């Protein structure tokens, strides 16, 4: 089996690697500089992949394909990036499949980052052995993705389950500055939302949270515990909504917040108590791969590149 070139394009870092049989054979992390045009970064990606492949005795052109994880929504048919969310803003105008074919002569496939992480867990981590599962990644925002019947679920426009963090959890809530919906989970409970939420608490000034360096859900006093418990209910409700929407057997909880020992049990209890499942109990587990999930997921993505259709020859 041929190795796959992988790239996980994040907001602050780009992880590049060569992956084979569920293992990252070699990798390099470079600054994302996601405020710069993606087109200007492509020669650097080409160069780094060539060095990585060469370091383990491969030529890039001999690899089986390219898999890319990207922080946006992709058209499920063409693979074109549909929007940019302020990162790599020129990306919707770039035909990455054509770029890969013209530079390396190999096919490329691209996937939303949350879905790429779930594919990685499904193939190599906490999702193994299950073909109906969702993942909720808790961090600065809330990322969600689903696999249904052994296939990543993309929907008609590429955004199925990808915006689960923007389901309304509070119908009397505020407008979410990210998406424009009302009372989104991400607006009500995420590390990005915490400073705004904490400063509204009457005992915030006396809380350890007042020290910006400690402004997280683990500060430990009454104000912090109240905010944490609110957040646990919101994350539990978000995961329960996904269980009901996608009829899955397993939920994977990822992201830095999931490392806190109370998070996964609280979400598990919420799901078991509130999400109807007469067939049995939904498994609720923590991510096994952490930050490596998306890069590993790129192997499956690259191997399932739909194929590049070279422009038809002009006949005279
Ligand atoms: Zn929103």
Short mmCIF file of N, CA, C and O and ligand atoms in Angstrom, two decimals, residues 165-167 175-187, ligand 1:
data_model
loop_
_atom_site.label_atom_id
_atom_site.label_comp_id
_atom_site.label_asym_id
_atom_site.label_seq_id
_atom_site.Cartn_x
_atom_site.Cartn_y
_atom_site.Cartn_z
N UNK A 165 -22.13 22.83 17.07
CA UNK A 165 -21.86 23.80 18.12
C UNK A 165 -22.72 25.04 17.99
O UNK A 165 -22.72 25.90 18.87
N UNK A 166 -23.47 25.13 16.89
CA UNK A 166 -24.33 26.29 16.65
C UNK A 166 -25.80 25.90 16.64
O UNK A 166 -26.64 26.63 16.12
N UNK A 167 -26.13 24.75 17.23
CA UNK A 167 -27.52 24.44 17.52
C UNK A 167 -27.96 25.41 18.64
O UNK A 167 -27.20 25.71 19.54
N UNK A 175 -27.51 36.75 20.14
CA UNK A 175 -27.06 36.42 18.79
C UNK A 175 -25.60 35.98 18.86
O UNK A 175 -24.77 36.63 19.48
N UNK A 176 -25.30 34.85 18.23
CA UNK A 176 -23.92 34.34 18.18
C UNK A 176 -23.12 35.15 17.17
O UNK A 176 -23.54 35.30 16.01
N UNK A 177 -21.98 35.66 17.61
CA UNK A 177 -21.19 36.51 16.71
C UNK A 177 -20.51 35.71 15.60
O UNK A 177 -20.08 36.28 14.61
N UNK A 178 -20.44 34.39 15.77
CA UNK A 178 -19.80 33.56 14.75
C UNK A 178 -20.77 33.24 13.61
O UNK A 178 -20.43 33.37 12.43
N UNK A 179 -22.01 32.84 13.97
CA UNK A 179 -22.90 32.32 12.93
C UNK A 179 -24.21 33.10 12.77
O UNK A 179 -24.90 32.92 11.78
N UNK A 180 -24.58 33.91 13.76
CA UNK A 180 -25.81 34.68 13.65
C UNK A 180 -27.03 33.99 14.22
O UNK A 180 -28.12 34.57 14.26
N UNK A 181 -26.89 32.73 14.67
CA UNK A 181 -28.01 32.03 15.31
C UNK A 181 -28.20 32.58 16.74
O UNK A 181 -27.41 33.38 17.23
N UNK A 182 -29.23 32.09 17.43
CA UNK A 182 -29.56 32.57 18.77
C UNK A 182 -29.17 31.52 19.81
O UNK A 182 -29.54 30.35 19.69
N UNK A 183 -28.44 31.96 20.85
CA UNK A 183 -28.15 31.08 21.98
C UNK A 183 -27.44 29.79 21.62
O UNK A 183 -27.73 28.72 22.15
N UNK A 184 -26.46 29.87 20.70
CA UNK A 184 -25.71 28.67 20.30
C UNK A 184 -24.94 28.09 21.47
O UNK A 184 -24.49 28.80 22.36
N UNK A 185 -24.73 26.77 21.43
CA UNK A 185 -23.91 26.11 22.44
C UNK A 185 -22.55 26.79 22.55
O UNK A 185 -22.05 27.05 23.65
N UNK A 186 -21.95 27.08 21.40
CA UNK A 186 -20.61 27.68 21.41
C UNK A 186 -20.61 29.06 22.05
O UNK A 186 -19.65 29.46 22.70
N UNK A 187 -21.70 29.80 21.86
CA UNK A 187 -21.81 31.13 22.46
C UNK A 187 -22.10 31.04 23.95
O UNK A 187 -21.77 31.92 24.72
ZN1 LIG B 1 -23.39 30.23 16.53
#
